[in-house]
């Protein structure tokens, strides 16, 4: 991509984060999510592209702001993914890992997926492709420890603190590895594992659309990911078939989700989390912390932006 679209889409994640941060802790998760979705849509629509929004997990929710399938003012044909506010329940309650995300690629690069559960394992580039999603969690933890030249007891595994993970948590505890439980924010946990600073591996069930975001991040940063969609019935399999997925035992990897190196990824923190710090309001504005990455050059930026509302209001 001739244009550094990362610097364009980060404006959208910043505006969504600033909008959501105003309602942090007020307790209404629909309001905070709706306002963030409206904000990121309005800003993405300013891009000079002929864009198609894909993999919106809330696309068919009647109670939420409807993000349009077509985005932009006209120009190059592009695909976008956007999560206006991940961990919206947590952010609404004043919790951690509230984050806004956006990804942009040329048209046809992103694999679309149904809104179904997906089991994922994510590691950073230092680990490589030693993981195997078809092996027990303990085996994968020990493989990561060996790759990082650590004792198993010094490996940190990030897991969502959900009922569906009770057995998974029990098994990993038996290995002796350290566990970091997070209430919400699957992508923050995955990105933390990719960067390898706070955690070494992410394991657990989340959603298939988030798998595409993980793959986009790894395309830019390096790392390794495997995922399997969980099908409960024939209706789930029909949904997958509508997206061209007919191998129901398929192990998804980065190249299955993202088919090119022409990828830009952006994220902005709303509340403090595993990956980014949240919005801080000042006497005349706010400070945001964002992350921008580009697959073609394998470069990334950590961006602190100071917004002065007296000069140019954003709300």
PDB file of C-alpha atoms in Angstrom:
ATOM      1  CA  UNK A   1       0.000   0.000   0.000  1.00  0.00           C
ATOM      2  CA  UNK A   2       1.492   3.314  -1.077  1.00  0.00           C
ATOM      3  CA  UNK A   3      -0.336   5.204   1.671  1.00  0.00           C
ATOM      4  CA  UNK A   4       0.483   4.535   5.312  1.00  0.00           C
ATOM      5  CA  UNK A   5      -3.098   3.811   6.240  1.00  0.00           C
ATOM      6  CA  UNK A   6      -2.106   2.999   9.801  1.00  0.00           C
ATOM      7  CA  UNK A   7      -1.764   6.704  10.485  1.00  0.00           C
ATOM      8  CA  UNK A   8      -5.209   7.224   8.972  1.00  0.00           C
ATOM      9  CA  UNK A   9      -7.122   4.536  10.847  1.00  0.00           C
ATOM     10  CA  UNK A  10      -5.515   5.372  14.203  1.00  0.00           C
ATOM     11  CA  UNK A  11      -7.456   8.634  14.124  1.00  0.00           C
ATOM     12  CA  UNK A  12     -10.614   6.552  14.142  1.00  0.00           C
ATOM     13  CA  UNK A  13      -9.500   4.399  17.083  1.00  0.00           C
ATOM     14  CA  UNK A  14      -8.482   7.550  18.972  1.00  0.00           C
ATOM     15  CA  UNK A  15     -11.857   9.203  18.479  1.00  0.00           C
ATOM     16  CA  UNK A  16     -13.676   6.005  19.450  1.00  0.00           C
ATOM     17  CA  UNK A  17     -11.500   5.694  22.567  1.00  0.00           C
ATOM     18  CA  UNK A  18     -12.017   9.312  23.591  1.00  0.00           C
ATOM     19  CA  UNK A  19     -15.762   8.954  23.108  1.00  0.00           C
ATOM     20  CA  UNK A  20     -15.957   5.735  25.123  1.00  0.00           C
ATOM     21  CA  UNK A  21     -13.701   7.065  27.877  1.00  0.00           C
ATOM     22  CA  UNK A  22     -16.216   9.783  28.697  1.00  0.00           C
ATOM     23  CA  UNK A  23     -18.640   7.047  29.793  1.00  0.00           C
ATOM     24  CA  UNK A  24     -16.133   4.800  31.536  1.00  0.00           C
ATOM     25  CA  UNK A  25     -17.590   3.370  34.737  1.00  0.00           C
ATOM     26  CA  UNK A  26     -21.109   4.757  34.260  1.00  0.00           C
ATOM     27  CA  UNK A  27     -22.530   1.251  34.055  1.00  0.00           C
ATOM     28  CA  UNK A  28     -24.421   1.330  30.746  1.00  0.00           C
ATOM     29  CA  UNK A  29     -22.576  -1.019  28.391  1.00  0.00           C
ATOM     30  CA  UNK A  30     -24.955  -0.464  25.467  1.00  0.00           C
ATOM     31  CA  UNK A  31     -24.567   3.310  25.599  1.00  0.00           C
ATOM     32  CA  UNK A  32     -20.780   3.230  25.773  1.00  0.00           C
ATOM     33  CA  UNK A  33     -20.583   0.693  22.929  1.00  0.00           C
ATOM     34  CA  UNK A  34     -23.117   2.502  20.745  1.00  0.00           C
ATOM     35  CA  UNK A  35     -21.359   5.832  21.099  1.00  0.00           C
ATOM     36  CA  UNK A  36     -17.978   4.253  20.341  1.00  0.00           C
ATOM     37  CA  UNK A  37     -19.397   2.518  17.254  1.00  0.00           C
ATOM     38  CA  UNK A  38     -20.901   5.773  16.006  1.00  0.00           C
ATOM     39  CA  UNK A  39     -17.610   7.621  16.585  1.00  0.00           C
ATOM     40  CA  UNK A  40     -15.373   5.104  14.813  1.00  0.00           C
ATOM     41  CA  UNK A  41     -17.802   4.898  11.887  1.00  0.00           C
ATOM     42  CA  UNK A  42     -17.925   8.671  11.447  1.00  0.00           C
ATOM     43  CA  UNK A  43     -14.136   8.927  11.424  1.00  0.00           C
ATOM     44  CA  UNK A  44     -13.515   5.953   9.124  1.00  0.00           C
ATOM     45  CA  UNK A  45     -16.045   7.419   6.701  1.00  0.00           C
ATOM     46  CA  UNK A  46     -13.679  10.351   6.157  1.00  0.00           C
ATOM     47  CA  UNK A  47     -11.088   8.081   4.528  1.00  0.00           C
ATOM     48  CA  UNK A  48     -10.592   8.489   0.778  1.00  0.00           C
ATOM     49  CA  UNK A  49     -11.253   4.842   0.019  1.00  0.00           C
ATOM     50  CA  UNK A  50     -13.988   2.619  -1.331  1.00  0.00           C
ATOM     51  CA  UNK A  51     -14.102   0.494   1.788  1.00  0.00           C
ATOM     52  CA  UNK A  52     -16.041  -2.587   2.861  1.00  0.00           C
ATOM     53  CA  UNK A  53     -16.433  -3.346   6.555  1.00  0.00           C
ATOM     54  CA  UNK A  54     -16.070  -7.068   7.313  1.00  0.00           C
ATOM     55  CA  UNK A  55     -16.165  -9.328  10.377  1.00  0.00           C
ATOM     56  CA  UNK A  56     -18.276  -7.006  12.530  1.00  0.00           C
ATOM     57  CA  UNK A  57     -19.328  -9.314  15.362  1.00  0.00           C
ATOM     58  CA  UNK A  58     -22.318  -7.094  16.258  1.00  0.00           C
ATOM     59  CA  UNK A  59     -23.570  -6.578  12.708  1.00  0.00           C
ATOM     60  CA  UNK A  60     -26.972  -8.179  13.280  1.00  0.00           C
ATOM     61  CA  UNK A  61     -27.708  -6.725  16.719  1.00  0.00           C
ATOM     62  CA  UNK A  62     -30.852  -4.599  16.567  1.00  0.00           C
ATOM     63  CA  UNK A  63     -30.046  -2.876  19.866  1.00  0.00           C
ATOM     64  CA  UNK A  64     -26.668  -1.521  18.740  1.00  0.00           C
ATOM     65  CA  UNK A  65     -25.537   1.248  16.390  1.00  0.00           C
ATOM     66  CA  UNK A  66     -25.472  -0.246  12.864  1.00  0.00           C
ATOM     67  CA  UNK A  67     -22.005   0.204  11.401  1.00  0.00           C
ATOM     68  CA  UNK A  68     -22.459   0.352   7.583  1.00  0.00           C
ATOM     69  CA  UNK A  69     -20.929  -2.233   5.282  1.00  0.00           C
ATOM     70  CA  UNK A  70     -19.578   0.502   2.965  1.00  0.00           C
ATOM     71  CA  UNK A  71     -17.031   2.972   4.311  1.00  0.00           C
ATOM     72  CA  UNK A  72     -15.221   5.981   2.894  1.00  0.00           C
ATOM     73  CA  UNK A  73     -15.396   8.868   0.440  1.00  0.00           C
ATOM     74  CA  UNK A  74     -14.326   6.859  -2.618  1.00  0.00           C
ATOM     75  CA  UNK A  75     -10.915   5.772  -3.842  1.00  0.00           C
ATOM     76  CA  UNK A  76      -8.908   2.535  -3.710  1.00  0.00           C
ATOM     77  CA  UNK A  77     -10.978  -0.555  -2.945  1.00  0.00           C
ATOM     78  CA  UNK A  78     -10.149  -1.671   0.586  1.00  0.00           C
ATOM     79  CA  UNK A  79     -11.439  -3.947   3.324  1.00  0.00           C
ATOM     80  CA  UNK A  80     -11.651  -2.823   6.943  1.00  0.00           C
ATOM     81  CA  UNK A  81     -12.277  -4.447  10.297  1.00  0.00           C
ATOM     82  CA  UNK A  82     -13.177  -2.376  13.332  1.00  0.00           C
ATOM     83  CA  UNK A  83     -13.910  -3.077  16.970  1.00  0.00           C
ATOM     84  CA  UNK A  84     -15.073   0.236  18.359  1.00  0.00           C
ATOM     85  CA  UNK A  85     -14.794  -0.968  21.956  1.00  0.00           C
ATOM     86  CA  UNK A  86     -13.546  -4.350  23.035  1.00  0.00           C
ATOM     87  CA  UNK A  87     -14.356  -5.296  26.643  1.00  0.00           C
ATOM     88  CA  UNK A  88     -17.337  -2.954  26.618  1.00  0.00           C
ATOM     89  CA  UNK A  89     -18.885  -4.512  29.729  1.00  0.00           C
ATOM     90  CA  UNK A  90     -15.607  -4.044  31.579  1.00  0.00           C
ATOM     91  CA  UNK A  91     -15.186  -0.450  30.390  1.00  0.00           C
ATOM     92  CA  UNK A  92     -18.770   0.387  31.326  1.00  0.00           C
ATOM     93  CA  UNK A  93     -18.098  -0.904  34.840  1.00  0.00           C
ATOM     94  CA  UNK A  94     -14.742   0.879  35.145  1.00  0.00           C
ATOM     95  CA  UNK A  95     -12.683  -2.260  34.497  1.00  0.00           C
ATOM     96  CA  UNK A  96      -9.640  -3.027  32.364  1.00  0.00           C
ATOM     97  CA  UNK A  97      -8.786  -3.817  28.737  1.00  0.00           C
ATOM     98  CA  UNK A  98     -11.241  -1.471  27.029  1.00  0.00           C
ATOM     99  CA  UNK A  99      -9.636  -0.896  23.613  1.00  0.00           C
ATOM    100  CA  UNK A 100     -10.556   0.326  20.124  1.00  0.00           C
ATOM    101  CA  UNK A 101      -9.137  -1.509  17.083  1.00  0.00           C
ATOM    102  CA  UNK A 102      -9.055  -1.072  13.315  1.00  0.00           C
ATOM    103  CA  UNK A 103      -7.434  -3.003  10.462  1.00  0.00           C
ATOM    104  CA  UNK A 104      -7.214  -2.069   6.779  1.00  0.00           C
ATOM    105  CA  UNK A 105      -6.130  -4.124   3.760  1.00  0.00           C
ATOM    106  CA  UNK A 106      -6.745  -4.143  -0.002  1.00  0.00           C
ATOM    107  CA  UNK A 107     -10.014  -5.761  -1.045  1.00  0.00           C
ATOM    108  CA  UNK A 108     -10.157  -9.536  -0.691  1.00  0.00           C
ATOM    109  CA  UNK A 109      -7.209  -9.964   1.673  1.00  0.00           C
ATOM    110  CA  UNK A 110      -9.262 -10.736   4.810  1.00  0.00           C
ATOM    111  CA  UNK A 111     -11.070 -14.054   5.266  1.00  0.00           C
ATOM    112  CA  UNK A 112     -14.583 -13.407   6.514  1.00  0.00           C
ATOM    113  CA  UNK A 113     -15.830 -15.704   9.262  1.00  0.00           C
ATOM    114  CA  UNK A 114     -19.112 -16.366  11.067  1.00  0.00           C
ATOM    115  CA  UNK A 115     -19.749 -15.064  14.559  1.00  0.00           C
ATOM    116  CA  UNK A 116     -18.987 -18.376  16.266  1.00  0.00           C
ATOM    117  CA  UNK A 117     -16.761 -19.471  19.123  1.00  0.00           C
ATOM    118  CA  UNK A 118     -13.127 -20.153  18.320  1.00  0.00           C
ATOM    119  CA  UNK A 119     -10.483 -21.838  20.452  1.00  0.00           C
ATOM    120  CA  UNK A 120      -7.155 -20.008  20.081  1.00  0.00           C
ATOM    121  CA  UNK A 121      -3.518 -20.339  21.022  1.00  0.00           C
ATOM    122  CA  UNK A 122      -1.327 -17.271  20.460  1.00  0.00           C
ATOM    123  CA  UNK A 123       2.411 -16.797  21.030  1.00  0.00           C
ATOM    124  CA  UNK A 124       5.091 -14.289  20.053  1.00  0.00           C
ATOM    125  CA  UNK A 125       7.814 -14.547  17.408  1.00  0.00           C
ATOM    126  CA  UNK A 126      10.377 -15.773  19.953  1.00  0.00           C
ATOM    127  CA  UNK A 127       8.322 -18.946  20.383  1.00  0.00           C
ATOM    128  CA  UNK A 128       7.650 -19.721  16.734  1.00  0.00           C
ATOM    129  CA  UNK A 129       5.451 -22.525  15.442  1.00  0.00           C
ATOM    130  CA  UNK A 130       6.066 -25.083  18.186  1.00  0.00           C
ATOM    131  CA  UNK A 131       2.460 -24.987  19.385  1.00  0.00           C
ATOM    132  CA  UNK A 132      -0.175 -27.470  18.228  1.00  0.00           C
ATOM    133  CA  UNK A 133      -3.814 -26.729  19.016  1.00  0.00           C
ATOM    134  CA  UNK A 134      -4.691 -30.426  18.813  1.00  0.00           C
ATOM    135  CA  UNK A 135      -2.337 -31.212  21.712  1.00  0.00           C
ATOM    136  CA  UNK A 136      -3.328 -30.830  25.393  1.00  0.00           C
ATOM    137  CA  UNK A 137      -2.712 -27.382  26.940  1.00  0.00           C
ATOM    138  CA  UNK A 138       0.058 -28.741  29.194  1.00  0.00           C
ATOM    139  CA  UNK A 139       2.020 -29.948  26.154  1.00  0.00           C
ATOM    140  CA  UNK A 140       1.773 -26.518  24.533  1.00  0.00           C
ATOM    141  CA  UNK A 141       2.830 -24.749  27.737  1.00  0.00           C
ATOM    142  CA  UNK A 142       5.886 -26.985  28.029  1.00  0.00           C
ATOM    143  CA  UNK A 143       6.766 -26.417  24.366  1.00  0.00           C
ATOM    144  CA  UNK A 144       6.593 -22.655  24.884  1.00  0.00           C
ATOM    145  CA  UNK A 145       8.798 -22.945  27.967  1.00  0.00           C
ATOM    146  CA  UNK A 146      11.367 -24.952  26.013  1.00  0.00           C
ATOM    147  CA  UNK A 147      11.341 -22.455  23.116  1.00  0.00           C
ATOM    148  CA  UNK A 148      11.842 -19.518  25.493  1.00  0.00           C
ATOM    149  CA  UNK A 149      14.432 -21.401  27.571  1.00  0.00           C
ATOM    150  CA  UNK A 150      12.374 -20.898  30.707  1.00  0.00           C
ATOM    151  CA  UNK A 151      11.254 -23.209  33.448  1.00  0.00           C
ATOM    152  CA  UNK A 152       7.597 -24.125  33.050  1.00  0.00           C
ATOM    153  CA  UNK A 153       6.942 -22.442  36.405  1.00  0.00           C
ATOM    154  CA  UNK A 154       8.123 -19.140  34.895  1.00  0.00           C
ATOM    155  CA  UNK A 155       5.748 -19.196  31.925  1.00  0.00           C
ATOM    156  CA  UNK A 156       2.726 -16.872  32.171  1.00  0.00           C
ATOM    157  CA  UNK A 157      -0.486 -17.989  30.479  1.00  0.00           C
ATOM    158  CA  UNK A 158      -3.253 -15.444  29.809  1.00  0.00           C
ATOM    159  CA  UNK A 159      -6.810 -16.806  29.977  1.00  0.00           C
ATOM    160  CA  UNK A 160     -10.252 -15.222  30.065  1.00  0.00           C
ATOM    161  CA  UNK A 161     -11.821 -15.751  33.484  1.00  0.00           C
ATOM    162  CA  UNK A 162     -14.920 -17.509  32.166  1.00  0.00           C
ATOM    163  CA  UNK A 163     -16.863 -20.575  33.273  1.00  0.00           C
ATOM    164  CA  UNK A 164     -16.015 -22.330  30.012  1.00  0.00           C
ATOM    165  CA  UNK A 165     -12.341 -22.225  30.993  1.00  0.00           C
ATOM    166  CA  UNK A 166     -12.598 -23.950  34.389  1.00  0.00           C
ATOM    167  CA  UNK A 167     -11.119 -27.214  33.103  1.00  0.00           C
ATOM    168  CA  UNK A 168      -8.481 -25.398  31.043  1.00  0.00           C
ATOM    169  CA  UNK A 169      -7.358 -23.406  34.086  1.00  0.00           C
ATOM    170  CA  UNK A 170      -7.214 -26.563  36.169  1.00  0.00           C
ATOM    171  CA  UNK A 171      -5.011 -28.334  33.614  1.00  0.00           C
ATOM    172  CA  UNK A 172      -2.596 -25.434  33.262  1.00  0.00           C
ATOM    173  CA  UNK A 173      -2.290 -25.102  37.029  1.00  0.00           C
ATOM    174  CA  UNK A 174      -1.278 -28.754  37.128  1.00  0.00           C
ATOM    175  CA  UNK A 175       1.652 -27.904  34.844  1.00  0.00           C
ATOM    176  CA  UNK A 176       2.916 -25.368  37.385  1.00  0.00           C
ATOM    177  CA  UNK A 177       2.736 -22.436  34.950  1.00  0.00           C
ATOM    178  CA  UNK A 178       1.672 -18.999  36.141  1.00  0.00           C
ATOM    179  CA  UNK A 179      -1.791 -17.842  35.103  1.00  0.00           C
ATOM    180  CA  UNK A 180      -3.031 -14.326  34.431  1.00  0.00           C
ATOM    181  CA  UNK A 181      -6.826 -14.207  34.425  1.00  0.00           C
ATOM    182  CA  UNK A 182      -8.584 -11.332  32.658  1.00  0.00           C
ATOM    183  CA  UNK A 183     -12.321 -10.662  32.843  1.00  0.00           C
ATOM    184  CA  UNK A 184     -12.656  -9.318  29.292  1.00  0.00           C
ATOM    185  CA  UNK A 185     -10.429  -8.197  26.454  1.00  0.00           C
ATOM    186  CA  UNK A 186      -9.424 -11.244  24.454  1.00  0.00           C
ATOM    187  CA  UNK A 187      -7.461  -9.209  21.911  1.00  0.00           C
ATOM    188  CA  UNK A 188      -5.529  -7.380  24.621  1.00  0.00           C
ATOM    189  CA  UNK A 189      -4.521 -10.753  26.030  1.00  0.00           C
ATOM    190  CA  UNK A 190      -3.495 -12.038  22.605  1.00  0.00           C
ATOM    191  CA  UNK A 191      -1.466  -8.916  21.821  1.00  0.00           C
ATOM    192  CA  UNK A 192       0.223  -9.135  25.197  1.00  0.00           C
ATOM    193  CA  UNK A 193       1.305 -12.687  24.331  1.00  0.00           C
ATOM    194  CA  UNK A 194       2.533 -11.599  20.887  1.00  0.00           C
ATOM    195  CA  UNK A 195       4.674  -8.843  22.415  1.00  0.00           C
ATOM    196  CA  UNK A 196       5.889 -11.252  25.105  1.00  0.00           C
ATOM    197  CA  UNK A 197       6.263  -8.557  27.761  1.00  0.00           C
ATOM    198  CA  UNK A 198       3.532  -9.419  30.272  1.00  0.00           C
ATOM    199  CA  UNK A 199       2.480 -12.897  29.146  1.00  0.00           C
ATOM    200  CA  UNK A 200       4.022 -15.705  27.107  1.00  0.00           C
ATOM    201  CA  UNK A 201       0.978 -17.466  25.699  1.00  0.00           C
ATOM    202  CA  UNK A 202      -2.748 -16.865  25.311  1.00  0.00           C
ATOM    203  CA  UNK A 203      -5.072 -19.876  25.359  1.00  0.00           C
ATOM    204  CA  UNK A 204      -8.838 -20.113  25.350  1.00  0.00           C
ATOM    205  CA  UNK A 205     -12.210 -19.720  23.700  1.00  0.00           C
ATOM    206  CA  UNK A 206     -13.259 -16.410  22.203  1.00  0.00           C
ATOM    207  CA  UNK A 207     -14.865 -15.423  18.920  1.00  0.00           C
ATOM    208  CA  UNK A 208     -13.863 -16.216  15.343  1.00  0.00           C
ATOM    209  CA  UNK A 209     -13.893 -12.569  14.090  1.00  0.00           C
ATOM    210  CA  UNK A 210     -11.293 -11.721  16.757  1.00  0.00           C
ATOM    211  CA  UNK A 211      -9.116 -14.410  15.179  1.00  0.00           C
ATOM    212  CA  UNK A 212      -8.871 -12.244  12.067  1.00  0.00           C
ATOM    213  CA  UNK A 213      -7.651  -9.320  14.179  1.00  0.00           C
ATOM    214  CA  UNK A 214      -5.034 -11.542  15.841  1.00  0.00           C
ATOM    215  CA  UNK A 215      -3.855 -12.703  12.412  1.00  0.00           C
ATOM    216  CA  UNK A 216      -3.592  -9.102  11.198  1.00  0.00           C
ATOM    217  CA  UNK A 217      -1.504  -8.162  14.232  1.00  0.00           C
ATOM    218  CA  UNK A 218       0.812 -11.137  13.745  1.00  0.00           C
ATOM    219  CA  UNK A 219       1.203 -10.247  10.050  1.00  0.00           C
ATOM    220  CA  UNK A 220       2.614  -6.928  11.244  1.00  0.00           C
ATOM    221  CA  UNK A 221       4.540  -8.026  14.339  1.00  0.00           C
ATOM    222  CA  UNK A 222       5.427 -11.672  13.898  1.00  0.00           C
ATOM    223  CA  UNK A 223       4.251 -14.464  16.135  1.00  0.00           C
ATOM    224  CA  UNK A 224       2.188 -17.595  15.699  1.00  0.00           C
ATOM    225  CA  UNK A 225      -1.499 -18.393  16.028  1.00  0.00           C
ATOM    226  CA  UNK A 226      -3.727 -21.424  15.677  1.00  0.00           C
ATOM    227  CA  UNK A 227      -7.499 -21.460  16.002  1.00  0.00           C
ATOM    228  CA  UNK A 228     -10.399 -23.875  15.587  1.00  0.00           C
ATOM    229  CA  UNK A 229     -14.024 -22.847  15.194  1.00  0.00           C
ATOM    230  CA  UNK A 230     -16.427 -24.641  17.526  1.00  0.00           C
ATOM    231  CA  UNK A 231     -19.637 -25.787  15.814  1.00  0.00           C
ATOM    232  CA  UNK A 232     -22.619 -26.647  17.984  1.00  0.00           C
ATOM    233  CA  UNK A 233     -25.080 -27.661  15.254  1.00  0.00           C
ATOM    234  CA  UNK A 234     -25.838 -27.720  11.515  1.00  0.00           C
ATOM    235  CA  UNK A 235     -26.876 -24.069  11.584  1.00  0.00           C
ATOM    236  CA  UNK A 236     -23.366 -23.118  12.693  1.00  0.00           C
ATOM    237  CA  UNK A 237     -21.897 -25.178   9.873  1.00  0.00           C
ATOM    238  CA  UNK A 238     -24.230 -23.484   7.390  1.00  0.00           C
ATOM    239  CA  UNK A 239     -23.035 -20.088   8.613  1.00  0.00           C
ATOM    240  CA  UNK A 240     -19.440 -21.153   8.047  1.00  0.00           C
ATOM    241  CA  UNK A 241     -20.241 -22.487   4.581  1.00  0.00           C
ATOM    242  CA  UNK A 242     -21.663 -19.067   3.657  1.00  0.00           C
ATOM    243  CA  UNK A 243     -18.147 -17.726   4.237  1.00  0.00           C
ATOM    244  CA  UNK A 244     -16.549 -20.442   2.117  1.00  0.00           C
ATOM    245  CA  UNK A 245     -15.502 -22.578   5.110  1.00  0.00           C
ATOM    246  CA  UNK A 246     -16.403 -26.226   4.527  1.00  0.00           C
ATOM    247  CA  UNK A 247     -13.597 -28.012   6.382  1.00  0.00           C
ATOM    248  CA  UNK A 248     -15.131 -28.063   9.850  1.00  0.00           C
ATOM    249  CA  UNK A 249     -11.986 -29.510  11.453  1.00  0.00           C
ATOM    250  CA  UNK A 250      -9.767 -26.850   9.924  1.00  0.00           C
ATOM    251  CA  UNK A 251      -6.959 -25.366  12.008  1.00  0.00           C
ATOM    252  CA  UNK A 252      -6.801 -21.675  11.103  1.00  0.00           C
ATOM    253  CA  UNK A 253      -3.419 -19.972  10.951  1.00  0.00           C
ATOM    254  CA  UNK A 254      -2.362 -16.441  10.068  1.00  0.00           C
ATOM    255  CA  UNK A 255      -2.242 -17.061   6.312  1.00  0.00           C
ATOM    256  CA  UNK A 256      -5.793 -18.420   6.367  1.00  0.00           C
ATOM    257  CA  UNK A 257      -7.127 -15.140   7.728  1.00  0.00           C
ATOM    258  CA  UNK A 258      -4.826 -12.592   6.081  1.00  0.00           C
ATOM    259  CA  UNK A 259      -3.670 -13.348   2.519  1.00  0.00           C
ATOM    260  CA  UNK A 260      -1.226 -10.494   1.957  1.00  0.00           C
ATOM    261  CA  UNK A 261       1.430  -8.404   3.670  1.00  0.00           C
ATOM    262  CA  UNK A 262      -0.499  -5.259   2.726  1.00  0.00           C
ATOM    263  CA  UNK A 263      -1.969  -4.806   6.189  1.00  0.00           C
ATOM    264  CA  UNK A 264      -2.123  -1.919   8.646  1.00  0.00           C
ATOM    265  CA  UNK A 265      -3.262  -2.346  12.249  1.00  0.00           C
ATOM    266  CA  UNK A 266      -4.162   0.298  14.845  1.00  0.00           C
ATOM    267  CA  UNK A 267      -5.353   0.247  18.448  1.00  0.00           C
ATOM    268  CA  UNK A 268      -6.047   2.859  21.139  1.00  0.00           C
ATOM    269  CA  UNK A 269      -6.588   2.153  24.826  1.00  0.00           C
ATOM    270  CA  UNK A 270      -9.790   3.245  26.529  1.00  0.00           C
ATOM    271  CA  UNK A 271      -9.076   1.823  29.980  1.00  0.00           C
ATOM    272  CA  UNK A 272      -5.747   0.485  31.243  1.00  0.00           C
ATOM    273  CA  UNK A 273      -5.105  -3.048  30.078  1.00  0.00           C
ATOM    274  CA  UNK A 274      -2.695  -5.827  29.227  1.00  0.00           C
ATOM    275  CA  UNK A 275      -1.621  -4.114  26.027  1.00  0.00           C
ATOM    276  CA  UNK A 276      -2.259  -0.363  26.228  1.00  0.00           C
ATOM    277  CA  UNK A 277      -2.857   2.328  28.823  1.00  0.00           C
ATOM    278  CA  UNK A 278      -6.234   4.021  28.808  1.00  0.00           C
ATOM    279  CA  UNK A 279      -7.365   7.589  28.175  1.00  0.00           C
ATOM    280  CA  UNK A 280      -6.281  10.216  30.720  1.00  0.00           C
ATOM    281  CA  UNK A 281      -8.290  13.432  30.819  1.00  0.00           C
ATOM    282  CA  UNK A 282      -6.498  16.699  31.564  1.00  0.00           C
ATOM    283  CA  UNK A 283      -7.717  20.187  32.395  1.00  0.00           C
ATOM    284  CA  UNK A 284      -7.986  21.145  28.717  1.00  0.00           C
ATOM    285  CA  UNK A 285      -8.094  17.839  26.846  1.00  0.00           C
ATOM    286  CA  UNK A 286      -6.916  14.247  27.075  1.00  0.00           C
ATOM    287  CA  UNK A 287      -3.972  11.920  26.450  1.00  0.00           C
ATOM    288  CA  UNK A 288      -4.374   8.729  24.425  1.00  0.00           C
ATOM    289  CA  UNK A 289      -2.003   5.806  23.960  1.00  0.00           C
ATOM    290  CA  UNK A 290      -2.114   4.047  20.615  1.00  0.00           C
ATOM    291  CA  UNK A 291      -0.299   1.359  18.673  1.00  0.00           C
ATOM    292  CA  UNK A 292       0.180   1.339  14.893  1.00  0.00           C
ATOM    293  CA  UNK A 293       1.779  -1.496  12.920  1.00  0.00           C
ATOM    294  CA  UNK A 294       2.437  -2.183   9.245  1.00  0.00           C
ATOM    295  CA  UNK A 295       3.062  -5.637   7.813  1.00  0.00           C
ATOM    296  CA  UNK A 296       4.964  -4.593   4.671  1.00  0.00           C
ATOM    297  CA  UNK A 297       7.776  -2.991   6.663  1.00  0.00           C
ATOM    298  CA  UNK A 298       7.390  -4.956   9.941  1.00  0.00           C
ATOM    299  CA  UNK A 299       7.438  -1.643  11.795  1.00  0.00           C
ATOM    300  CA  UNK A 300       5.302  -0.453  14.657  1.00  0.00           C
ATOM    301  CA  UNK A 301       4.841   2.784  16.565  1.00  0.00           C
ATOM    302  CA  UNK A 302       3.687   3.423  20.098  1.00  0.00           C
ATOM    303  CA  UNK A 303       1.967   6.765  19.968  1.00  0.00           C
ATOM    304  CA  UNK A 304       1.092   9.114  22.817  1.00  0.00           C
ATOM    305  CA  UNK A 305      -1.224  11.841  21.585  1.00  0.00           C
ATOM    306  CA  UNK A 306      -2.277  14.958  23.473  1.00  0.00           C
ATOM    307  CA  UNK A 307      -5.680  16.282  22.470  1.00  0.00           C
ATOM    308  CA  UNK A 308      -6.545  19.914  23.250  1.00  0.00           C
ATOM    309  CA  UNK A 309     -10.306  20.273  23.272  1.00  0.00           C
ATOM    310  CA  UNK A 310     -10.246  24.060  23.605  1.00  0.00           C
ATOM    311  CA  UNK A 311      -8.457  24.237  20.266  1.00  0.00           C
ATOM    312  CA  UNK A 312     -10.348  21.601  18.296  1.00  0.00           C
ATOM    313  CA  UNK A 313     -13.213  19.820  20.029  1.00  0.00           C
ATOM    314  CA  UNK A 314     -13.620  16.188  19.040  1.00  0.00           C
ATOM    315  CA  UNK A 315     -17.028  15.452  20.570  1.00  0.00           C
TER     316      UNK A 315
END
